[in-house]
mmCIF file of C-alpha atoms in Angstrom:
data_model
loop_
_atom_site.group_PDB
_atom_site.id
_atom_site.type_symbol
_atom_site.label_atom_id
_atom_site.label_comp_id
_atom_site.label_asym_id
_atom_site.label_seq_id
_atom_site.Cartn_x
_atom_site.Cartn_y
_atom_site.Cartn_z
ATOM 1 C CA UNK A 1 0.000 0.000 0.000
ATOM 2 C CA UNK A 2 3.029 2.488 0.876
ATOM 3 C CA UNK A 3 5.798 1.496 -1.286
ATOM 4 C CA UNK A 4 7.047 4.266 -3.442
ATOM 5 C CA UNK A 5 4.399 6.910 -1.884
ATOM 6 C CA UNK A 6 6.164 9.928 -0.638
ATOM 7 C CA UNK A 7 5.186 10.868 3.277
ATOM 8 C CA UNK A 8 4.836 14.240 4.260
ATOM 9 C CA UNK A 9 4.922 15.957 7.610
ATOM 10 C CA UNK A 10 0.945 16.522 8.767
ATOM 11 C CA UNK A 11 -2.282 15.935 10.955
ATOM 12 C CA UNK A 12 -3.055 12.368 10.743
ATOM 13 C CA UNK A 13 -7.139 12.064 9.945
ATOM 14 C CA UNK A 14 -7.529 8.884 11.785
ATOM 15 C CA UNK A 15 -6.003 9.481 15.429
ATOM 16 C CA UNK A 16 -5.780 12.936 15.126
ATOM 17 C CA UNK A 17 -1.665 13.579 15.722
ATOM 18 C CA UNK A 18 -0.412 16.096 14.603
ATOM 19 C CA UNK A 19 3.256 17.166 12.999
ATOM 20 C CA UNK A 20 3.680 13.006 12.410
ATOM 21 C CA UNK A 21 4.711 11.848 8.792
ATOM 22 C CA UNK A 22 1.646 10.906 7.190
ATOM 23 C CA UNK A 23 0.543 9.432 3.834
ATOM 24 C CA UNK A 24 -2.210 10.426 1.399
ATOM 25 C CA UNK A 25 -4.556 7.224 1.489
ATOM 26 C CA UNK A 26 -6.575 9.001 -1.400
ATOM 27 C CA UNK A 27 -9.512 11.474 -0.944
ATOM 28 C CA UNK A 28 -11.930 11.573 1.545
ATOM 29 C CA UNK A 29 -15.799 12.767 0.980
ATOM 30 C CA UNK A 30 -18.374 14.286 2.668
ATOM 31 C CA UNK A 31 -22.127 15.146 1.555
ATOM 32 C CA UNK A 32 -21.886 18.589 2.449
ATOM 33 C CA UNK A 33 -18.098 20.042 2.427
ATOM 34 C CA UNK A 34 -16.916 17.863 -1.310
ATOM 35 C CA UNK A 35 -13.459 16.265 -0.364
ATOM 36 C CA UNK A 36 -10.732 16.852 1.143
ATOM 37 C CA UNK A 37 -7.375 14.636 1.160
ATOM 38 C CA UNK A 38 -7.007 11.725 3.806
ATOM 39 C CA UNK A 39 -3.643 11.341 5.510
ATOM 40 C CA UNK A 40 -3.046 8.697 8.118
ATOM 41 C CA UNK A 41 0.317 8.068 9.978
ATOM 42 C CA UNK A 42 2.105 4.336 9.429
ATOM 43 C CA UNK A 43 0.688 3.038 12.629
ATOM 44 C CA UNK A 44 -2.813 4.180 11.052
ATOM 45 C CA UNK A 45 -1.906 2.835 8.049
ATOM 46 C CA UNK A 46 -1.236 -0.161 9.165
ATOM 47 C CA UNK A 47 -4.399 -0.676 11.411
ATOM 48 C CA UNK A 48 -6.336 0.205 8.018
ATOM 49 C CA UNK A 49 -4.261 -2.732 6.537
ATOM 50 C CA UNK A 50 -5.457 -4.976 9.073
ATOM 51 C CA UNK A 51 -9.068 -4.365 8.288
ATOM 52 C CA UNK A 52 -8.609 -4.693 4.822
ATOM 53 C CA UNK A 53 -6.897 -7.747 4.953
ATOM 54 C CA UNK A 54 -9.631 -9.155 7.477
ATOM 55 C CA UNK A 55 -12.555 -7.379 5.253
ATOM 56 C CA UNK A 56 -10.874 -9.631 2.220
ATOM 57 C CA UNK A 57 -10.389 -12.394 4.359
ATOM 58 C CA UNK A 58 -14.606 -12.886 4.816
ATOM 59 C CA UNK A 59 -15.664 -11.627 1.422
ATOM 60 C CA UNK A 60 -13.211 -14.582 0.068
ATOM 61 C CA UNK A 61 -13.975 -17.242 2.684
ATOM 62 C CA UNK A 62 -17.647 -16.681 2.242
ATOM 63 C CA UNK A 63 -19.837 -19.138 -0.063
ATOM 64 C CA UNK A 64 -21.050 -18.446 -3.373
ATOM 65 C CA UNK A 65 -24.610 -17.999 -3.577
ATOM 66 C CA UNK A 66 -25.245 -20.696 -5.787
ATOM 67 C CA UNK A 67 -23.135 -23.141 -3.144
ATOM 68 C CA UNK A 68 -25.066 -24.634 -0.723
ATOM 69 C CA UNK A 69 -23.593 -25.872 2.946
ATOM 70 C CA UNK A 70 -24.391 -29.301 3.502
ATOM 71 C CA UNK A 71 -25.861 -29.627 7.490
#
C-alpha cells in the first residue's frame, strides 16, 4: 500500500496527531463540504491494513450464492 508513496509531515485524519509523517490514502468525501485529502500516519496505516486484509479475508472465505452448505 506504501511502497514508493512519498510521506509528508501533517495531521493524521484517523487518530488525530499532529506534525507526524503521514501518507495520502486518497480522498476523503463528505455530503456537504466535497473532499478533502485523507492522511493517516504508518501506525494508522497499518491498522487500516489490518481491516482490509480481514474485510478480504470474509468476502473470500464466504460461499457463493449458488453453493449450498451441507448440514
Amino acid at each position: 500500500m506504501t511502497a514508493g508513496r512519498p510521506w509528508t509531515i501533517g495531521l493524521c485524519w484517523r487518530c488525530e496527531e499532529d506534525d507526524v509523517p503521514v501518507l495520502w490514502l486518497g480522498p476523503a468525501h463528505s455530503d456537504h463540504h466535497g473532499h478533502a485529502p485523507f492522511y493517516t500516519c504508518e501506525p494508522c496505516v497499518l491498522r487500516i491494513e489490518e481491516l482490509i486484509a480481514g474485510h478480504a479475508a470474509k468476502r473470500y472465505a464466504a460461499p457463493w450464492p449458488h453453493e449450498r452448505r451441507s448440514t
